[in-house]
């Protein structure tokens, strides 16, 4: 199939961006979206141009490095990572608009590459259990009911791609933050720091310049790890309890 | 202190939005219930809207004086409204600033019109509330306001097609606002109700439709000539 | 136990030797004493540093996966000044994250007869007797602490209804010692490491350099004293001085271009260290995983693994007749060859990775492969679906089936899946002693980057175990011991060694950018990958390896003459990054082939067609090859082979048999 791409090009964080149009020819249905971009880039390079910069790494949907807004949807129409989006989801002759994550907290580095350091800093604010290496008791010393372990796992599968914030009409990173809060608050190991953690992480999230959650659910709609909005309710509850306890 | 520091976060602000919103939900439910007494007709007989208005003023007067409870409620509502609006403005600013460059193309998968209309719908409702107080409580913009004769004020005031249409439009906005707002209160206060099959979410949405529908019955019945 | 038959060694060509040999034996510094006491006694013998003095020591850690991230966090906790580098934007994206199956630990929670000794024994045997016993025993001991530590930091392992940890059997082991977190064990373990690392970053103990790539190792007076890294965003070439350098940069499987590795995974750090003097051990030991989704076309960038667990219910088959192009459903039962069940009746479809991979290659070589190019075999769940129902299969493998359907566009519940082996892991790597220090003082190597504890073949669920053992426990013990002995010697990055290395790195980038050739980096990478897969893949033979050895230098020469790298050095330039990596692959490939050529025995993942039993099974040659092949770089000629003899005092040498 032959496609037309409208791709956001931006030389650096301060440079003004613009859309450039490229033709993607002889694209096969079995190609991934990123393989399609590889081909377009090889064409650009051989024609003497500057290839489109985009992030990617594992190309199997788990590392969270890739992420493009495709026709207005973070990671495209399939609720999977961009690397797991295959060209059979498009039709011959389509025009596809490709943009970077657009969130103030994710400044554009170049073209479609953005800086998601804000997400690391949210984790650094408290998204962990303070257990030093070597200090651990026996793994079976604390029983964890299977439903709790499963609920923790459901939240822990976040891949940190940032699609939630990119898709949110408010540019909020609540799903990301809440996934980590929820993961740790379901486990006995996470209890001692539970309320201090949620306050610190939410404060850091705000400092980074993300917006607030108004329960649109776009985040969960695009989340390739299929994290549920329930994690946000849990974060809200933990923050409310933290406030009532006077903690934080 | 903890409450103040929590308020500084976006989530704390949302909790304020939720609690103040919930106060107003309670109020509009009562208000709508009172409005339905309109259909018991004019005069001040048992069950009429005029009697209801009178009751609201004399209720609890032995303790707090005439209209004391009413004023207390008004103060609570006003404080809630100010907090709701002020917080909304702060959140709107934060949210607006979070995406300096808009998407060229924008698609949605989950969100709906009620969720997306919260801000402008809210602004519209606020304008309506101001107008409505001047129209039906203070009477300053009412063509023939009679203190205490609510039935008269309604039939005359909403009989004007423009005022009636404004009222109806505002109720559509209110319905949308509550459709998203009512269940969101629970989500924000920590009850997971996002799933579209959640009973609380559905109940909230049903309540929104009942409230907006109930309010609309009065102007519709006047404009269509059922009530004079 | 069987005494191994010896095959006559293939005589080396005399004309231009492909390698040189040295009598020097690298010293593994294995502590004396009984195997189960070595580590504890060794730890007691280590020198300690006063907590107040630790801050004076800077440790550079390159890589942020289980080994690197774990070591960086643990060393930061201890009070050392740590600088951690990764090429991804965040340490959370290291490719440890992609491991699916699980992590082994000798907890014996099942009371099924497991023990540290049994895990040790299984790993030495599974590695086809090409690993150092003492290291493997330590790995088995530490496996106990790893699970404890992971649970303590909140890794949500699978649980039973009683709240205890669940385990399953994996990779042919007879005990259920594999802990897992659904199909995302690597992800959950890495996130545990990442969170500990972020905690140290917040404390200021670790400085994180994301989007930085190490491009050279700096030696002062023969001791590793820092690195030169490129800031991938600004293009700046930066020197970083350190008291010790720890490389945990993963494996080099991307030499083959198509692999299950992350696209960015590369060998540059280890190759640069090798060129500065670090020995490279057993480079030809490459693991080829049997169950990957087959190649579709030239454009393909990545091969995706289907968890081995599918082989529990799936049956591998190909048509009996070569060239049979009928749809799988149209081939009657009698005309199907369930080749694994036929060749290995006792293990059947659960034969180990190297065996299953080679069997698939064999039937495809016979012209019986299926799918495009005849490079595929069926992995058929049809029987299991008929026996257990589609719902049971969906509950067991639903995620995998969805993934398969997304990638191939075929419904695996209707049509048998097609699979083919793919490069998955490298057992070879930089040579290290018992302390995980290379022959270059101050240069430590952990995780897949070192030549590791897996010998010639890694068992399933052992990679995560080794990464965390190195990162959480070994390096945080041995690096401080080294620092305490070496003492704090201040060093400025103005030192000539840094200036020389920085200039060399800058010059190399300039050269790449100045070629302005006619082919892309990716085109060269594809050529190299195909050459390596065809000549140094699942089965290797003398003539093929020699041909590869002749063609790799030609390809390298063409690369440096005709590659096109657009853009400039002082910016985010992904093509320049790729070019540097492929340039190094083009050198490393030659060493891999040389190692494969010299090792005329078959063992583990290394199968020499000249060395097989009459039934076509791998035939080890312990009399001649029971050693670690540690290669020394030689700028003026072929690489030089050093041999570290392997002594098996605890696990008797035996032939692996899965018949």
Short mmCIF file of N, CA and C in Angstrom, two decimals, chain A residues 57-146:
data_model
loop_
_atom_site.label_atom_id
_atom_site.label_comp_id
_atom_site.label_asym_id
_atom_site.label_seq_id
_atom_site.Cartn_x
_atom_site.Cartn_y
_atom_site.Cartn_z
N UNK A 57 12.93 0.99 21.23
CA UNK A 57 14.03 0.13 21.65
C UNK A 57 13.66 -1.35 21.55
N UNK A 58 12.82 -1.86 22.47
CA UNK A 58 12.64 -3.31 22.50
C UNK A 58 11.84 -3.82 21.30
N UNK A 59 10.96 -2.99 20.79
CA UNK A 59 10.08 -3.36 19.67
C UNK A 59 9.26 -4.62 19.96
N UNK A 60 8.99 -4.86 21.23
CA UNK A 60 8.05 -5.93 21.55
C UNK A 60 7.04 -5.48 22.60
N UNK A 61 6.91 -4.18 22.75
CA UNK A 61 5.79 -3.67 23.53
C UNK A 61 5.97 -3.60 25.02
N UNK A 62 7.23 -3.72 25.50
CA UNK A 62 7.38 -3.79 26.95
C UNK A 62 8.29 -2.70 27.53
N UNK A 63 9.19 -2.13 26.71
CA UNK A 63 10.17 -1.21 27.31
C UNK A 63 9.58 0.18 27.52
N UNK A 64 8.55 0.51 26.74
CA UNK A 64 7.90 1.81 26.92
C UNK A 64 8.63 2.96 26.26
N UNK A 65 9.63 2.67 25.45
CA UNK A 65 10.42 3.74 24.85
C UNK A 65 9.69 4.40 23.68
N UNK A 66 8.97 3.62 22.89
CA UNK A 66 8.35 4.22 21.71
C UNK A 66 7.05 4.93 22.09
N UNK A 67 6.62 5.83 21.26
CA UNK A 67 5.37 6.50 21.54
C UNK A 67 5.15 7.65 20.57
N UNK A 68 4.18 7.48 19.70
CA UNK A 68 3.85 8.53 18.74
C UNK A 68 2.35 8.76 18.80
N UNK A 69 1.95 10.00 18.56
CA UNK A 69 0.52 10.26 18.44
C UNK A 69 0.17 10.11 16.97
N UNK A 70 -0.64 9.12 16.69
CA UNK A 70 -0.97 8.77 15.31
C UNK A 70 -2.43 9.10 15.06
N UNK A 71 -2.65 10.01 14.15
CA UNK A 71 -4.00 10.49 13.87
C UNK A 71 -4.74 10.86 15.16
N UNK A 72 -4.05 11.55 16.02
CA UNK A 72 -4.70 12.09 17.21
C UNK A 72 -4.82 11.13 18.37
N UNK A 73 -4.33 9.91 18.20
CA UNK A 73 -4.42 8.94 19.30
C UNK A 73 -3.00 8.52 19.72
N UNK A 74 -2.77 8.55 21.03
CA UNK A 74 -1.47 8.12 21.53
C UNK A 74 -1.28 6.64 21.21
N UNK A 75 -0.19 6.30 20.54
CA UNK A 75 0.12 4.93 20.09
C UNK A 75 -0.83 4.46 18.97
N UNK A 76 -1.68 5.32 18.47
CA UNK A 76 -2.55 4.91 17.37
C UNK A 76 -3.82 4.23 17.84
N UNK A 77 -4.54 3.65 16.90
CA UNK A 77 -5.92 3.23 17.20
C UNK A 77 -6.10 1.91 17.94
N UNK A 78 -5.04 1.18 18.27
CA UNK A 78 -5.22 -0.20 18.72
C UNK A 78 -5.03 -0.48 20.21
N UNK A 79 -4.79 0.51 21.04
CA UNK A 79 -4.47 0.31 22.46
C UNK A 79 -3.32 -0.69 22.63
N UNK A 80 -2.22 -0.40 21.89
CA UNK A 80 -1.00 -1.16 22.05
C UNK A 80 0.12 -0.16 21.88
N UNK A 81 1.37 -0.59 22.15
CA UNK A 81 2.46 0.35 21.91
C UNK A 81 2.61 0.61 20.41
N UNK A 82 3.27 1.71 20.07
CA UNK A 82 3.44 2.04 18.65
C UNK A 82 4.18 0.92 17.93
N UNK A 83 5.13 0.28 18.62
CA UNK A 83 5.91 -0.78 17.95
C UNK A 83 5.06 -2.01 17.66
N UNK A 84 3.95 -2.15 18.37
CA UNK A 84 3.08 -3.31 18.15
C UNK A 84 1.88 -2.98 17.25
N UNK A 85 1.92 -1.79 16.67
CA UNK A 85 0.86 -1.41 15.73
C UNK A 85 1.29 -1.83 14.33
N UNK A 86 0.47 -2.61 13.68
CA UNK A 86 0.84 -3.13 12.36
C UNK A 86 0.08 -2.39 11.26
N UNK A 87 0.71 -2.35 10.09
CA UNK A 87 0.19 -1.51 9.02
C UNK A 87 -1.11 -2.05 8.44
N UNK A 88 -1.48 -3.29 8.82
CA UNK A 88 -2.76 -3.78 8.31
C UNK A 88 -3.92 -3.01 8.92
N UNK A 89 -3.63 -2.17 9.91
CA UNK A 89 -4.67 -1.32 10.47
C UNK A 89 -4.91 -0.05 9.64
N UNK A 90 -4.16 0.10 8.55
CA UNK A 90 -4.34 1.26 7.69
C UNK A 90 -4.72 0.80 6.29
N UNK A 91 -5.23 1.75 5.51
CA UNK A 91 -5.65 1.39 4.15
C UNK A 91 -4.83 2.14 3.12
N UNK A 92 -4.70 1.53 1.97
CA UNK A 92 -3.99 2.16 0.87
C UNK A 92 -4.55 3.56 0.64
N UNK A 93 -3.65 4.54 0.49
CA UNK A 93 -4.08 5.89 0.21
C UNK A 93 -4.32 6.74 1.44
N UNK A 94 -4.27 6.15 2.63
CA UNK A 94 -4.48 6.92 3.85
C UNK A 94 -3.44 8.03 4.01
N UNK A 95 -3.88 9.12 4.64
CA UNK A 95 -2.94 10.13 5.09
C UNK A 95 -2.87 10.02 6.62
N UNK A 96 -1.68 9.84 7.13
CA UNK A 96 -1.50 9.61 8.58
C UNK A 96 -0.74 10.79 9.18
N UNK A 97 -1.32 11.36 10.23
CA UNK A 97 -0.65 12.46 10.93
C UNK A 97 0.12 11.89 12.12
N UNK A 98 1.41 12.21 12.19
CA UNK A 98 2.27 11.68 13.25
C UNK A 98 2.84 12.84 14.06
N UNK A 99 2.54 12.84 15.35
CA UNK A 99 2.99 13.93 16.21
C UNK A 99 3.69 13.35 17.44
N UNK A 100 4.48 14.18 18.13
CA UNK A 100 5.08 13.71 19.38
C UNK A 100 4.08 13.79 20.52
N UNK A 101 4.41 13.16 21.65
CA UNK A 101 3.62 13.41 22.87
C UNK A 101 3.63 14.93 23.09
N UNK A 102 2.48 15.51 23.26
CA UNK A 102 2.47 16.96 23.49
C UNK A 102 2.01 17.24 24.92
N UNK A 103 2.98 17.37 25.79
CA UNK A 103 2.72 17.69 27.20
C UNK A 103 3.86 18.61 27.62
N UNK A 104 3.54 19.66 28.38
CA UNK A 104 4.58 20.60 28.78
C UNK A 104 5.70 19.89 29.54
N UNK A 105 5.31 18.90 30.35
CA UNK A 105 6.31 18.20 31.15
C UNK A 105 7.19 17.28 30.31
N UNK A 106 6.84 17.09 29.03
CA UNK A 106 7.67 16.26 28.12
C UNK A 106 8.21 17.14 26.99
N UNK A 107 9.20 17.97 27.25
CA UNK A 107 9.67 18.84 26.17
C UNK A 107 10.21 18.03 24.98
N UNK A 108 9.96 18.56 23.79
CA UNK A 108 10.45 17.87 22.59
C UNK A 108 11.97 17.97 22.55
N UNK A 109 12.63 16.85 22.33
CA UNK A 109 14.09 16.84 22.17
C UNK A 109 14.41 17.07 20.70
N UNK A 110 13.78 16.28 19.85
CA UNK A 110 13.93 16.46 18.41
C UNK A 110 12.80 15.70 17.71
N UNK A 111 12.21 16.29 16.74
CA UNK A 111 11.14 15.66 15.95
C UNK A 111 10.11 14.98 16.87
N UNK A 112 10.13 13.65 16.89
CA UNK A 112 9.12 12.91 17.64
C UNK A 112 9.66 12.38 18.97
N UNK A 113 10.86 12.81 19.30
CA UNK A 113 11.51 12.36 20.54
C UNK A 113 11.22 13.39 21.63
N UNK A 114 10.71 12.92 22.76
CA UNK A 114 10.46 13.84 23.87
C UNK A 114 11.23 13.37 25.11
N UNK A 115 11.37 14.30 26.06
CA UNK A 115 12.08 14.02 27.30
C UNK A 115 11.06 13.66 28.38
N UNK A 116 11.06 12.39 28.79
CA UNK A 116 10.09 11.94 29.79
C UNK A 116 10.70 11.81 31.18
N UNK A 117 11.78 12.56 31.40
CA UNK A 117 12.44 12.49 32.71
C UNK A 117 11.49 12.77 33.86
N UNK A 118 10.43 13.54 33.59
CA UNK A 118 9.46 13.86 34.64
C UNK A 118 8.89 12.59 35.26
N UNK A 119 8.71 11.56 34.46
CA UNK A 119 8.14 10.32 35.00
C UNK A 119 9.12 9.65 35.96
N UNK A 120 10.41 9.68 35.61
CA UNK A 120 11.41 9.13 36.53
C UNK A 120 11.41 9.91 37.84
N UNK A 121 11.27 11.23 37.73
CA UNK A 121 11.34 12.05 38.95
C UNK A 121 10.12 11.82 39.84
N UNK A 122 8.99 11.47 39.24
CA UNK A 122 7.82 11.13 40.07
C UNK A 122 8.11 9.86 40.86
N UNK A 123 8.72 8.86 40.21
CA UNK A 123 9.08 7.64 40.94
C UNK A 123 10.11 7.97 42.02
N UNK A 124 11.09 8.81 41.65
CA UNK A 124 12.15 9.14 42.62
C UNK A 124 11.58 9.79 43.87
N UNK A 125 10.43 10.47 43.73
CA UNK A 125 9.84 11.16 44.88
C UNK A 125 9.30 10.18 45.91
N UNK A 126 9.11 8.93 45.52
CA UNK A 126 8.59 8.01 46.54
C UNK A 126 8.04 6.70 46.01
N UNK A 127 8.21 6.46 44.72
CA UNK A 127 7.61 5.26 44.12
C UNK A 127 8.44 4.01 44.35
N UNK A 128 8.72 3.72 45.62
CA UNK A 128 9.54 2.55 45.94
C UNK A 128 9.26 2.13 47.36
N UNK A 129 9.81 0.96 47.71
CA UNK A 129 9.83 0.53 49.11
C UNK A 129 11.26 0.76 49.58
N UNK A 130 11.42 1.44 50.68
CA UNK A 130 12.77 1.74 51.17
C UNK A 130 13.36 0.51 51.87
N UNK A 131 13.72 -0.47 51.07
CA UNK A 131 14.33 -1.67 51.63
C UNK A 131 15.72 -1.82 51.02
N UNK A 132 16.73 -1.61 51.84
CA UNK A 132 18.10 -1.67 51.35
C UNK A 132 18.46 -3.07 50.89
N UNK A 133 19.43 -3.15 49.98
CA UNK A 133 19.85 -4.45 49.47
C UNK A 133 20.46 -5.29 50.59
N UNK A 134 19.99 -6.53 50.69
CA UNK A 134 20.56 -7.44 51.68
C UNK A 134 19.81 -7.46 52.99
N UNK A 135 18.82 -6.59 53.15
CA UNK A 135 18.14 -6.49 54.44
C UNK A 135 16.85 -7.30 54.49
N UNK A 136 16.60 -8.09 53.46
CA UNK A 136 15.26 -8.66 53.32
C UNK A 136 15.05 -9.90 54.18
N UNK A 137 13.87 -10.02 54.78
CA UNK A 137 13.49 -11.26 55.46
C UNK A 137 13.11 -12.33 54.43
N UNK A 138 12.88 -13.55 54.87
CA UNK A 138 12.54 -14.62 53.93
C UNK A 138 11.30 -14.26 53.11
N UNK A 139 11.37 -14.61 51.85
CA UNK A 139 10.33 -14.20 50.91
C UNK A 139 8.95 -14.72 51.31
N UNK A 140 8.91 -15.88 51.95
CA UNK A 140 7.61 -16.42 52.35
C UNK A 140 7.28 -16.05 53.80
N UNK A 141 8.05 -15.13 54.38
CA UNK A 141 7.80 -14.72 55.75
C UNK A 141 6.52 -13.92 55.90
N UNK A 142 6.15 -13.21 54.83
CA UNK A 142 4.91 -12.43 54.85
C UNK A 142 3.96 -13.03 53.82
N UNK A 143 2.82 -13.46 54.28
CA UNK A 143 1.84 -14.00 53.35
C UNK A 143 1.13 -12.85 52.66
N UNK A 144 0.91 -12.99 51.39
CA UNK A 144 0.15 -11.97 50.66
C UNK A 144 -1.02 -12.67 49.98
N UNK A 145 -2.25 -12.33 50.35
CA UNK A 145 -3.39 -12.97 49.70
C UNK A 145 -3.30 -12.81 48.19
N UNK A 146 -3.65 -13.86 47.48
CA UNK A 146 -3.53 -13.83 46.02
C UNK A 146 -4.26 -12.64 45.39
#
